[in-house]
mmCIF file of C-alpha atoms in Angstrom:
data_model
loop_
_atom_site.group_PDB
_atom_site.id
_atom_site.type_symbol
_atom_site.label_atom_id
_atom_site.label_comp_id
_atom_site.label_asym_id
_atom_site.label_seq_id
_atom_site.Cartn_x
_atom_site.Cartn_y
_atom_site.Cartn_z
ATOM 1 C CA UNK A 212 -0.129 -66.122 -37.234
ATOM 2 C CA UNK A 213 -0.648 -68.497 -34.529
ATOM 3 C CA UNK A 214 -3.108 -67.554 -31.673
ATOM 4 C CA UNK A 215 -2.609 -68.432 -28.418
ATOM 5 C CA UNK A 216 -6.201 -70.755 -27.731
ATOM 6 C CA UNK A 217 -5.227 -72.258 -24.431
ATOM 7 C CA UNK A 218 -3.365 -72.110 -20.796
ATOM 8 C CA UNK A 219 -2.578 -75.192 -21.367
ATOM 9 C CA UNK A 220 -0.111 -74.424 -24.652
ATOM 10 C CA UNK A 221 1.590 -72.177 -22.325
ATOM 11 C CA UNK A 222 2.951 -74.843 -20.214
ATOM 12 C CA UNK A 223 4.815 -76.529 -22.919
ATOM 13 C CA UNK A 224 6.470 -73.693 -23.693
ATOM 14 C CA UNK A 225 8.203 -73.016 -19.725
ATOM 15 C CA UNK A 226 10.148 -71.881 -18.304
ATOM 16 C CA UNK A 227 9.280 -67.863 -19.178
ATOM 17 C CA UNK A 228 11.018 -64.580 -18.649
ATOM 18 C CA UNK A 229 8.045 -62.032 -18.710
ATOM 19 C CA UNK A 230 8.792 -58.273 -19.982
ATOM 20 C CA UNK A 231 6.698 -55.909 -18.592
ATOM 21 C CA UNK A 232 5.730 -55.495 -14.979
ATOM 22 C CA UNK A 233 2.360 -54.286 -14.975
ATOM 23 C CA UNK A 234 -0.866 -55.846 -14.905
ATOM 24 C CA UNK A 235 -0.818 -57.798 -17.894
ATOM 25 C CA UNK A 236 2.695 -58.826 -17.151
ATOM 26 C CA UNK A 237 1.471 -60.164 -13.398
ATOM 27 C CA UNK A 238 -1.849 -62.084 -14.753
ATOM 28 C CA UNK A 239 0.541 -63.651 -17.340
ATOM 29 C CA UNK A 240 3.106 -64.392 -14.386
ATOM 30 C CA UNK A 241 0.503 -65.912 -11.884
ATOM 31 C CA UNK A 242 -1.555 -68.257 -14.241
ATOM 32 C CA UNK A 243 -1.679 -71.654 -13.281
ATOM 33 C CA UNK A 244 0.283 -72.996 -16.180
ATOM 34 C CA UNK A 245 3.451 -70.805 -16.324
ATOM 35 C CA UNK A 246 6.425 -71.174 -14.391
ATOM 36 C CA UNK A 247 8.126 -67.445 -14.262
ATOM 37 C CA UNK A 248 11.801 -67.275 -13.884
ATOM 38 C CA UNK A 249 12.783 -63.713 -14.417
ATOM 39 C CA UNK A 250 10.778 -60.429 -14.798
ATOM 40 C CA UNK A 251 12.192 -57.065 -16.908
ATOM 41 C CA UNK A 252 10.774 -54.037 -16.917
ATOM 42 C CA UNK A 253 12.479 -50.325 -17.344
ATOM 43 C CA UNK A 254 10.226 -48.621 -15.404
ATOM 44 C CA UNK A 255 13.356 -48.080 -12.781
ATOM 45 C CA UNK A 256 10.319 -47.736 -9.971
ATOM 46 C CA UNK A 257 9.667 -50.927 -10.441
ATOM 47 C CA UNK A 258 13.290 -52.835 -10.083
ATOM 48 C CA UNK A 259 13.204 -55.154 -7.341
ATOM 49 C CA UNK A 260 9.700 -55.354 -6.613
ATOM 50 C CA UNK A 261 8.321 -59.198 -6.589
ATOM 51 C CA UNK A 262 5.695 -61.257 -8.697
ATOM 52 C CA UNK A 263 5.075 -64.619 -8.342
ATOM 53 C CA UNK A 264 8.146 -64.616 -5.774
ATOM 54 C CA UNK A 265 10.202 -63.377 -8.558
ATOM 55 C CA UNK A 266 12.156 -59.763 -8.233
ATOM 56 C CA UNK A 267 11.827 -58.062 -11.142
ATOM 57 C CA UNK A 268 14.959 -56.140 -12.905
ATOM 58 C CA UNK A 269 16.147 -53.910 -15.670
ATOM 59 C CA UNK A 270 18.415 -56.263 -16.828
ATOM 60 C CA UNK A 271 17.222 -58.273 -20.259
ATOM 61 C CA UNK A 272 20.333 -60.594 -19.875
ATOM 62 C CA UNK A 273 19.563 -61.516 -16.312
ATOM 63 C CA UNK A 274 15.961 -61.812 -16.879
ATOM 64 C CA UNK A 275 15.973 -64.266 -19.249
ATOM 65 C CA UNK A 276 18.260 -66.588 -17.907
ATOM 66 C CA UNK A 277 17.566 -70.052 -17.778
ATOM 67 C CA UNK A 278 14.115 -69.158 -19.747
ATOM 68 C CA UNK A 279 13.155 -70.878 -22.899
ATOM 69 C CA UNK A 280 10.481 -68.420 -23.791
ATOM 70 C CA UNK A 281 9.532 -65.276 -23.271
ATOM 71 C CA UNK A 282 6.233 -63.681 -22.778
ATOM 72 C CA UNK A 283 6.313 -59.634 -23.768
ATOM 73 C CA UNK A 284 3.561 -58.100 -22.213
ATOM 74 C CA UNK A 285 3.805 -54.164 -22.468
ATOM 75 C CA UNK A 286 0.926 -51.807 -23.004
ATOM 76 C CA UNK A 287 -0.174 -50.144 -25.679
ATOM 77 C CA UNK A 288 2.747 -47.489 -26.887
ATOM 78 C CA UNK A 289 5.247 -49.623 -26.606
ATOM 79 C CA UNK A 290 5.295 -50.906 -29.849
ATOM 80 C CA UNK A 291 8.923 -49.984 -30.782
ATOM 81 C CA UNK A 292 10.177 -51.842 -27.195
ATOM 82 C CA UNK A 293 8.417 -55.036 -27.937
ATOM 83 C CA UNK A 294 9.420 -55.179 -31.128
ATOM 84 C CA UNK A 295 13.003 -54.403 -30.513
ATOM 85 C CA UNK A 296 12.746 -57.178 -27.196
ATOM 86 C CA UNK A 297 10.662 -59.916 -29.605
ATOM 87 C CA UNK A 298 13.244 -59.396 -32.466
ATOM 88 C CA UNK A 299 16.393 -59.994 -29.802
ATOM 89 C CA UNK A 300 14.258 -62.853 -28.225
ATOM 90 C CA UNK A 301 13.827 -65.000 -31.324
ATOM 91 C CA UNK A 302 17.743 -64.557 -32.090
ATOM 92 C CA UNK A 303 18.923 -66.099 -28.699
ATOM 93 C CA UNK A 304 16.298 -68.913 -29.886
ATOM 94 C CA UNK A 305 13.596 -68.307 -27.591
ATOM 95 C CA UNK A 306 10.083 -68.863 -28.349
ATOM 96 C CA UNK A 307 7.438 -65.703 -27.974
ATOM 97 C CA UNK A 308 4.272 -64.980 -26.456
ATOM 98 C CA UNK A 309 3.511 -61.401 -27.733
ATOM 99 C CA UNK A 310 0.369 -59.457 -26.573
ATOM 100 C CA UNK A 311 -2.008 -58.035 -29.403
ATOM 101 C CA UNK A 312 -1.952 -54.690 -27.542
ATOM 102 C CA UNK A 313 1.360 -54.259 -28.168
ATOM 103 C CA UNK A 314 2.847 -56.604 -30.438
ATOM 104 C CA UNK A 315 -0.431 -57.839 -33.059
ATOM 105 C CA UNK A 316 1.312 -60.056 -35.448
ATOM 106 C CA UNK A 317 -0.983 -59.824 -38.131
ATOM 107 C CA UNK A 318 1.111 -56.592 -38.125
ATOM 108 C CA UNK A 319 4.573 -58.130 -38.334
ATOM 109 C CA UNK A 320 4.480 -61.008 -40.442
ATOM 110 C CA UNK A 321 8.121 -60.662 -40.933
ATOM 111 C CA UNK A 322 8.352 -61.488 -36.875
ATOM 112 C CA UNK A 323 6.746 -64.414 -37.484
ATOM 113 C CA UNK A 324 8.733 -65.738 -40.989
ATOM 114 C CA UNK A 325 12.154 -65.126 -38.262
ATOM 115 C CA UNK A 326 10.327 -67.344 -35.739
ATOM 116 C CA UNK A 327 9.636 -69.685 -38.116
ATOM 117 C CA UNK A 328 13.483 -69.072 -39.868
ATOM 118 C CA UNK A 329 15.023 -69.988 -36.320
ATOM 119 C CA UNK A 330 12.639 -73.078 -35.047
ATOM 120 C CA UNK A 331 10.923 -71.473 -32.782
ATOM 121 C CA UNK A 332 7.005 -70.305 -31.395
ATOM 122 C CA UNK A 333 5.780 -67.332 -31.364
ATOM 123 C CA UNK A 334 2.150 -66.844 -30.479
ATOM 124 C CA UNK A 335 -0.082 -64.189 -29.846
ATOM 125 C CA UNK A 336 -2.539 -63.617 -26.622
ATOM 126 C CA UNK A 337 -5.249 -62.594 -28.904
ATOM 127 C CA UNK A 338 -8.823 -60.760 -27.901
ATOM 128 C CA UNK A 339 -10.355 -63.466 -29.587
ATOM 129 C CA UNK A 340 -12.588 -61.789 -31.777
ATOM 130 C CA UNK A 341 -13.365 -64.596 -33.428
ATOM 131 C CA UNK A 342 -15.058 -66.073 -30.478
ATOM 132 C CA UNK A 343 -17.379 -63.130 -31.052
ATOM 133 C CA UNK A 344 -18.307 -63.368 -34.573
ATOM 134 C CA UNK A 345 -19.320 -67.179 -33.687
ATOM 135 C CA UNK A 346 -21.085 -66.556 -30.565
ATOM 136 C CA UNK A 347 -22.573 -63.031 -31.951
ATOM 137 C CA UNK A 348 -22.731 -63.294 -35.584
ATOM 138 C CA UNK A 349 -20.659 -60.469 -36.655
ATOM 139 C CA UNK A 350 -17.176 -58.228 -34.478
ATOM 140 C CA UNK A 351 -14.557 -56.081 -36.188
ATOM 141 C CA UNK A 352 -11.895 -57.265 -38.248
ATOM 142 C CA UNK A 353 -9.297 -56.620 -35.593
ATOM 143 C CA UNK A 354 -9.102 -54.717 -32.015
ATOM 144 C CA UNK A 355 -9.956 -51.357 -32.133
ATOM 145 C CA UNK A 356 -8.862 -50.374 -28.754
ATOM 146 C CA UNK A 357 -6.304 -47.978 -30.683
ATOM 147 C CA UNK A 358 -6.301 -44.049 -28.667
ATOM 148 C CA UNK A 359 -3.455 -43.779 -26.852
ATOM 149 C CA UNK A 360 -4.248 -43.656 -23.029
ATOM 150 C CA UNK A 361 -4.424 -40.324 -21.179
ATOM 151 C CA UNK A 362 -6.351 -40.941 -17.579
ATOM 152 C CA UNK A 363 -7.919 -37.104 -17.387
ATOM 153 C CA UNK A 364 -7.527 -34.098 -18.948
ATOM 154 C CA UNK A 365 -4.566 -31.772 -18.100
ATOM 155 C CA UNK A 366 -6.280 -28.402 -18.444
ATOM 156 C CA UNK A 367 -7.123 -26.265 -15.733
ATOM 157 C CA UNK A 368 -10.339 -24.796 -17.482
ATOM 158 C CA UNK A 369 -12.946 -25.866 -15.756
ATOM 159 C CA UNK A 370 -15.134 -28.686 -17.027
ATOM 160 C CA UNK A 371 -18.987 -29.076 -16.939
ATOM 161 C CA UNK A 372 -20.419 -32.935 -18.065
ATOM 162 C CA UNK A 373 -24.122 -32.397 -19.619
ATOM 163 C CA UNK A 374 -25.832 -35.843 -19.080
ATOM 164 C CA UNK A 375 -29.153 -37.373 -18.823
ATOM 165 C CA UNK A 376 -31.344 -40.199 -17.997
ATOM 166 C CA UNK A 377 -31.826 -41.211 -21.047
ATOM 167 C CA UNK A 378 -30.973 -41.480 -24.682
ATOM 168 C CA UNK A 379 -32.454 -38.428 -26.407
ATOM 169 C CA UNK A 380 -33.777 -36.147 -23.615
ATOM 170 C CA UNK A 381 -31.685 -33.355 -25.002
ATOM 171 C CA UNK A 382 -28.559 -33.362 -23.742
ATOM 172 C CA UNK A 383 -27.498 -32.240 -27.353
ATOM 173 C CA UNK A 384 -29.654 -29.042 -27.109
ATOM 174 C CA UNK A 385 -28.348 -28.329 -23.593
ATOM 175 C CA UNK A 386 -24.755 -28.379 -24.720
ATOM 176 C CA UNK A 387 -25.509 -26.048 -26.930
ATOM 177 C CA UNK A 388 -27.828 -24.140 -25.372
ATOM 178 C CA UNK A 389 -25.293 -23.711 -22.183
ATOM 179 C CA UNK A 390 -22.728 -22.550 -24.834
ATOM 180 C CA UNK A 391 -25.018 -19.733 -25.990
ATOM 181 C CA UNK A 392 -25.916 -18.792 -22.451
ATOM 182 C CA UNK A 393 -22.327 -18.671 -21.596
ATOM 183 C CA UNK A 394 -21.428 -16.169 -24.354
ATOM 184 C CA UNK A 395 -24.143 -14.112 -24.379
ATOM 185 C CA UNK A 396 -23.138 -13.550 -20.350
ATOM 186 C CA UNK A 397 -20.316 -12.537 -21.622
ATOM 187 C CA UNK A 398 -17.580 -15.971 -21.280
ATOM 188 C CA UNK A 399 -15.939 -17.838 -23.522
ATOM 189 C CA UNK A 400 -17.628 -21.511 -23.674
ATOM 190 C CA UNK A 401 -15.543 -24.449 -26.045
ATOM 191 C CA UNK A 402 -17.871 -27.486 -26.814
ATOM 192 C CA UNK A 403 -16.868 -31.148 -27.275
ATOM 193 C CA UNK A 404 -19.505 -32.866 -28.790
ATOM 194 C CA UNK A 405 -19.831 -37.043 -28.223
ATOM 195 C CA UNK A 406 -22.604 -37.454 -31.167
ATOM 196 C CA UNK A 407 -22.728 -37.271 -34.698
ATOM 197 C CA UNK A 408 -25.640 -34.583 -34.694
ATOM 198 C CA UNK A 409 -24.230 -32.615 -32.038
ATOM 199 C CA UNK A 410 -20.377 -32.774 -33.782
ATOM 200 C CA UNK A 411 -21.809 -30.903 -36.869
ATOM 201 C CA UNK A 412 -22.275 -27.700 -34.294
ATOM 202 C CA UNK A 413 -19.752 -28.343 -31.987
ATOM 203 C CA UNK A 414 -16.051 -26.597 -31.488
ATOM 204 C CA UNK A 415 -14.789 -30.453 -31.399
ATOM 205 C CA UNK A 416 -16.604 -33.574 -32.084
ATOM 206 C CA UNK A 417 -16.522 -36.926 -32.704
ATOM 207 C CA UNK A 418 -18.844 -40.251 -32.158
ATOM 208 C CA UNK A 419 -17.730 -41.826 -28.956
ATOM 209 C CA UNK A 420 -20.016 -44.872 -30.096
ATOM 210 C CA UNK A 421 -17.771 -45.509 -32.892
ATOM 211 C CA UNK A 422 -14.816 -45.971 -29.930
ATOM 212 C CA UNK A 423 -14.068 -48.992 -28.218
ATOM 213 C CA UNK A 424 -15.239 -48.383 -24.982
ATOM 214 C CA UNK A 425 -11.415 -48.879 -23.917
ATOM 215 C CA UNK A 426 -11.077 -46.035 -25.791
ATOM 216 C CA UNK A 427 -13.737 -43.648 -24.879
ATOM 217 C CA UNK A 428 -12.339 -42.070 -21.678
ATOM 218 C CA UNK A 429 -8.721 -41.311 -23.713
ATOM 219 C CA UNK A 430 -11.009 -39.751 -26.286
ATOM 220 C CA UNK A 431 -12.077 -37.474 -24.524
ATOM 221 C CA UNK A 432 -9.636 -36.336 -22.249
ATOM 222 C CA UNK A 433 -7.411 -35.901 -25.479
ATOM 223 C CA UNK A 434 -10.540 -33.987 -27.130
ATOM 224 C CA UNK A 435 -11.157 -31.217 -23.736
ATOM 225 C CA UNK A 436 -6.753 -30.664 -23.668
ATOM 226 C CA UNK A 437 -6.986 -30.031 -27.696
ATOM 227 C CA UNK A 438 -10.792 -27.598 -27.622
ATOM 228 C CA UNK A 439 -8.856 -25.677 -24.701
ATOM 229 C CA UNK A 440 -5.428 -25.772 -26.947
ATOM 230 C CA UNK A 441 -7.078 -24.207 -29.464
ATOM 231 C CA UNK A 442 -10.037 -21.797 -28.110
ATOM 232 C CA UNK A 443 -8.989 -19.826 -25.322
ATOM 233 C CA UNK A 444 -12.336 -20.581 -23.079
ATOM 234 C CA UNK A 445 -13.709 -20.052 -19.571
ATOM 235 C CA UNK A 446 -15.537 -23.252 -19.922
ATOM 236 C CA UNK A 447 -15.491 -26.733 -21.307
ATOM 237 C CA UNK A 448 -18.811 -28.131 -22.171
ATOM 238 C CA UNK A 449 -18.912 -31.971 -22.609
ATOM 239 C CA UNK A 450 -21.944 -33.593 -24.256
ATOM 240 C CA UNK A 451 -22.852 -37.177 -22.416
ATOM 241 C CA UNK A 452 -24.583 -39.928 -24.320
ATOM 242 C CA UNK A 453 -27.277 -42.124 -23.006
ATOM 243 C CA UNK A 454 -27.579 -42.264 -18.982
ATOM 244 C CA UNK A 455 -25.991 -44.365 -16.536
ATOM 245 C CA UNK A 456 -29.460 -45.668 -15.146
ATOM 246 C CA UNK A 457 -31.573 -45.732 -18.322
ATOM 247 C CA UNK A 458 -33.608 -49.194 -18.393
ATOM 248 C CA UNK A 459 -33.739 -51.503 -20.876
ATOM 249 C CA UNK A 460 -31.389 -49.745 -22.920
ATOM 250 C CA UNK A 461 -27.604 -51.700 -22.159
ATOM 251 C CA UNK A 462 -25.783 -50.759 -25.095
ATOM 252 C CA UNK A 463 -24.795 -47.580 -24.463
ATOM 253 C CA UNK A 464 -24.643 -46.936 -20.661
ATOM 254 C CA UNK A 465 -20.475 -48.271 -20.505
ATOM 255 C CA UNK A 466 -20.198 -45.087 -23.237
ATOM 256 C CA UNK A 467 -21.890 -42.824 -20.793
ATOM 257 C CA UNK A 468 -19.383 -43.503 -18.196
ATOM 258 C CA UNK A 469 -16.420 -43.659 -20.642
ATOM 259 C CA UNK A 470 -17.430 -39.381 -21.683
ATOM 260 C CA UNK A 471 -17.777 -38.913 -17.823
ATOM 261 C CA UNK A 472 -14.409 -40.492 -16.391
ATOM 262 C CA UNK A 473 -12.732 -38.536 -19.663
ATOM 263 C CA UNK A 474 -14.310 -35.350 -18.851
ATOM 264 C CA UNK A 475 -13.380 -35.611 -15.252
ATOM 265 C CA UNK A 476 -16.243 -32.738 -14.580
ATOM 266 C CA UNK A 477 -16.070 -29.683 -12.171
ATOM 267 C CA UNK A 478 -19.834 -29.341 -12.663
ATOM 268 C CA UNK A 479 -22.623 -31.774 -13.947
ATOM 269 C CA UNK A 480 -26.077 -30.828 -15.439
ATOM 270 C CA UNK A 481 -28.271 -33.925 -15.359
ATOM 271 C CA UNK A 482 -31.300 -33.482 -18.625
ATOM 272 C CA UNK A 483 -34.699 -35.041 -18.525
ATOM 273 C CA UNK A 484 -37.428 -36.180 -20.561
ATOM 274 C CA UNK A 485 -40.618 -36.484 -18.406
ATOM 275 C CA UNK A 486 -43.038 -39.165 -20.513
ATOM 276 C CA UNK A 487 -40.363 -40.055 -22.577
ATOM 277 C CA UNK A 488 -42.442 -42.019 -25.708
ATOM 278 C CA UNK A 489 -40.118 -44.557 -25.968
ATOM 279 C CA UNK A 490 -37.352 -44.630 -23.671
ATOM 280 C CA UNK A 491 -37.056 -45.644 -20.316
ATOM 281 C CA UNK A 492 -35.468 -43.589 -17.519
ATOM 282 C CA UNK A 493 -35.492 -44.305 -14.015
ATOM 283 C CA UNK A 494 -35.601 -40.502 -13.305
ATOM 284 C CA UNK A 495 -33.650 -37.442 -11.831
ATOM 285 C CA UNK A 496 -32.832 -39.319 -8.298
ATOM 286 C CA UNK A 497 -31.477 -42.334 -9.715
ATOM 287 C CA UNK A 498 -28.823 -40.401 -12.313
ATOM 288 C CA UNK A 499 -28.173 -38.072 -9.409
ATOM 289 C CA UNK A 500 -26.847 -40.945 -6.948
ATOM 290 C CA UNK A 501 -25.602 -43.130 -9.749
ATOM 291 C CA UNK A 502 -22.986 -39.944 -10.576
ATOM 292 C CA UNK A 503 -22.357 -39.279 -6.775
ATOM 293 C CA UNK A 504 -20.959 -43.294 -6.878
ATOM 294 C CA UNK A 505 -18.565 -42.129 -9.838
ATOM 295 C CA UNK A 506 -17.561 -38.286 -9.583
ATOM 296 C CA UNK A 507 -17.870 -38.142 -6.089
ATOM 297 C CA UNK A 508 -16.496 -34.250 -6.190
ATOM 298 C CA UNK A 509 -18.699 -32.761 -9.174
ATOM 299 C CA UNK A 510 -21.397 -30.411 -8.406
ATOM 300 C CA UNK A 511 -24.543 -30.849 -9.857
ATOM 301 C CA UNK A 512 -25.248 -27.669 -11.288
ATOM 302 C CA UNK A 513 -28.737 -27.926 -12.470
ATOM 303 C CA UNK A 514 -31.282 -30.175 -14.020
ATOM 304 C CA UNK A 515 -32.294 -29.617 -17.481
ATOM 305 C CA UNK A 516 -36.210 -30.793 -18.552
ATOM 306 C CA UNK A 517 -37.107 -31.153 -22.310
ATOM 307 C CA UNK A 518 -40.510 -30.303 -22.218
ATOM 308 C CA UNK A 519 -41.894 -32.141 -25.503
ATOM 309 C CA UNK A 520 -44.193 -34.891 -23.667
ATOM 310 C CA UNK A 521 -44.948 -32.616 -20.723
ATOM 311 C CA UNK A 522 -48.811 -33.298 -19.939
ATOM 312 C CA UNK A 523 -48.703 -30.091 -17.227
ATOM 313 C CA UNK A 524 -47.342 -26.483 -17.469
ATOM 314 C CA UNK A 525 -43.453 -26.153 -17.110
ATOM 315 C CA UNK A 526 -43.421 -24.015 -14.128
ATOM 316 C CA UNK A 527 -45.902 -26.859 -12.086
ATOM 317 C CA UNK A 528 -43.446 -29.299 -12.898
ATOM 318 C CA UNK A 529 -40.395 -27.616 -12.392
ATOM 319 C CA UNK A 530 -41.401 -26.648 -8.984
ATOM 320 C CA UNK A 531 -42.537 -30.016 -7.881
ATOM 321 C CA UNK A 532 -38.859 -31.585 -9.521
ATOM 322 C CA UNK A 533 -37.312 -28.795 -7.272
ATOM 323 C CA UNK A 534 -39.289 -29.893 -4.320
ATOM 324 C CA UNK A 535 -38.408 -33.666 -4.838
ATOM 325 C CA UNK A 536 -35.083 -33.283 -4.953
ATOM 326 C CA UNK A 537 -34.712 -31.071 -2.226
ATOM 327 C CA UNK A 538 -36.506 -33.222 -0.176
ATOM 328 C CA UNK A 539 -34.090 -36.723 -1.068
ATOM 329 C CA UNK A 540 -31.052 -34.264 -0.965
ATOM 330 C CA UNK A 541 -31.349 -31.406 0.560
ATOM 331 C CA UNK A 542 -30.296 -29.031 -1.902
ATOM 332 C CA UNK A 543 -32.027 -26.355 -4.036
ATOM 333 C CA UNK A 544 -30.978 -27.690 -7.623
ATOM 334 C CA UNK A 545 -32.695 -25.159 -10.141
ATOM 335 C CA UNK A 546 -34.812 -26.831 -12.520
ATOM 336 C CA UNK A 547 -34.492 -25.306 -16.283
ATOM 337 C CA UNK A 548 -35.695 -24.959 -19.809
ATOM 338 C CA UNK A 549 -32.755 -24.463 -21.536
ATOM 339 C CA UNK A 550 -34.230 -23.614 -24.670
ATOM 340 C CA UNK A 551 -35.848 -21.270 -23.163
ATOM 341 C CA UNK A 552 -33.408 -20.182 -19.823
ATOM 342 C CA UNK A 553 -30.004 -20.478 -21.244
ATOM 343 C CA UNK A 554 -28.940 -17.720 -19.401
ATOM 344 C CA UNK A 555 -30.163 -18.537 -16.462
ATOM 345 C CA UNK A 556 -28.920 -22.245 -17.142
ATOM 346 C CA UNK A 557 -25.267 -20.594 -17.723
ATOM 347 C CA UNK A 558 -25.539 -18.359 -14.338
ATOM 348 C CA UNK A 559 -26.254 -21.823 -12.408
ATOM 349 C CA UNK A 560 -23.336 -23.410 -13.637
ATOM 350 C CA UNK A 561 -20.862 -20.428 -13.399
ATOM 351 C CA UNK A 562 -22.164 -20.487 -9.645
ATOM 352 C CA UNK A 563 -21.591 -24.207 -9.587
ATOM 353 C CA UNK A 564 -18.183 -23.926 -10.728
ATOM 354 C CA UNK A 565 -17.263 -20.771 -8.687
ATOM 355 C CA UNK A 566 -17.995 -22.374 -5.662
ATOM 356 C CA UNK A 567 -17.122 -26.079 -6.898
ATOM 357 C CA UNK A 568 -16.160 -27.736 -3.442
ATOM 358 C CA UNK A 569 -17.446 -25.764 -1.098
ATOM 359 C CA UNK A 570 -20.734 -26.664 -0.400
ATOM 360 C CA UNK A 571 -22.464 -26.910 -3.420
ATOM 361 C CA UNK A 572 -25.287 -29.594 -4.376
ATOM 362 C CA UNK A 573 -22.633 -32.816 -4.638
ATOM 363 C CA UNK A 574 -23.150 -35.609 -7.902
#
């Protein structure tokens, strides 16, 4: 397999036809190197739209006219298409730039023994992950961005995100905890569980960690359609991982926004670890505003305290939490134990959700 190290490679390989209109198919179109002179793509919505001042088409024949190579950059799913359009490329004696999303050679070795058969390139725009195992010291074999994309969930159920603002401040137990409150008012809660620990209780679970954060969102929004597939529920309860604000903790905070975007929430409960022993969250506040940048239209339905480090009774906390927030926000946001208040924790968010865009306390 030959990997594709340089712009500068590209150049000796013009003029191109490029397959696929997207973005991939533009950056590849516009870099400094290439010179484009056709553009396919059978997405009929986008015949006759221009990139780099070419008009793009349907037409394979026309596209790759007067082209000595040509680049095939199609998305992920379109495996069979490249394939079929790399195969048909290499006949007509044109050289191949294939993209590892959709075309990996590694996979296709017999693609590159017909390149090779007919005298001519083929090379792969590779993620490089080779670059990271020098730079690093260690990266996976091979891409794992591998979940086919789905942007949100299709179910109407509605969807409540339990997050945090940090790692373990028991966002786990809320799930959970929610889900008993819900049933024992008498609904039907489904669970989708983004940790190990919480996946062994959950109705459907998985570790989003073990994703490549390309992949988390697709995860899931596949994993809420499939929970409410299978369990006919009046809510979906998605566990959250980490915190968006967290400090000094990087690693996971992309993942935290990967389970949001995927859950594409109705509701949000934000949990909190006051004196957290070895974490470090900015607090309530900052999560708050840090979701109102990114689900703009949740609710938050409540905030969620795990009273382990507490130095003060519950209730004199709570009510000075409450008072804080009301006083940066506006709202009343109840303040719960929900080890302790899972009903009432499960009354909050039905309330939330009930009256989700209409004036409730906004994320």
């Amino acid at each position: 397999m030959t990997v594709l190290r340089s712009i500068d490679e590209l150049a000796e390989l013009n003029p191109f036809a490029v397959v696929g209109a997207g973005g991939g198919g533009e950056k590849f179109a516009t870099l400094p190197t290439v010179e484009v002179v056709g553009i396919m793509d059978d997405d009929p919505s986008k015949v006759g739209m221009e990139i780099a001042g070419v008009k793009v088409t349907n037409d394979f024949d026309e596209a790759v006219e007067g082209a000595s190579s040509v680049a095939i950059m199609l998305p992920k799913g379109a495996e069979h298409r490249a394939l079929e359009l790399a195969v048909e490329s290499i006949r007509r004696g044109l050289n191949v730039v294939t993209s590892f999303r959709s075309l990996p050679l590694e996979d296709y070795p017999a693609l590159v023994k017909l390149a090779e058969s007919k005298g001519v390139k083929i090379l792969e725009l590779s993620p490089r992950l080779d670059v990271v195992r020098e730079v690093a010291g260690d990266a996976p074999e091979r891409c794992t961005e591998v979940v086919p994309k789905k942007d949100r969930p299709e179910t109407e159920i509605p969807r409540v995100f339990v997050g945090g603002t940090s790692q373990e401040c028991g966002k786990r137990t809320t799930t959970l905890k929610l889900a008993e409150g819900l049933e024992a008012s008498g609904y039907t809660p489904a669970t989708v569980a983004t940790g190990e620990f919480a996946a062994l209780e959950a109705d459907v679970g998985f570790r989003a960690g073990s994703l490549s954060v390309m992949d988390v969102a697709s995860a899931v929004a596949h994993a809420v359609d499939y929970v409410a597939e299978e369990k006919d529920a009046d809510v979906i309860i998605v566990e959250g991982q980490s915190s968006l604000t967290e400090r000094r903790n990087p690693h996971p905070r992309p993942l935290y926004l990967g389970i949001l975007l995927g859950c594409a929430p109705d509701a949000v409960v934000v949990c909190h670890r006051p004196n957290h022993p070895f974490r470090y969250p900015r607090g309530v506040l900052a999560e708050v505003n840090a979701l109102r940048v990114i689900v703009p239209d949740a609710d938050l339905a409540a905030v969620c305290v795990n009273p382990r480090n507490l130095e003060e009774p519950f209730e004199t906390y709570a009510r000075r939490l409450r008072a804080k927030i009301w006083r940066a926000t506006g709202e009343q946001v109840p303040v719960r134990n929900p080890v302790e208040e899972s009903e009432k924790l499960a009354r909050d968010v039905l309330r939330t959700i009930e009256g989700a865009g209409r004036g409730g306390a906004r994320c």
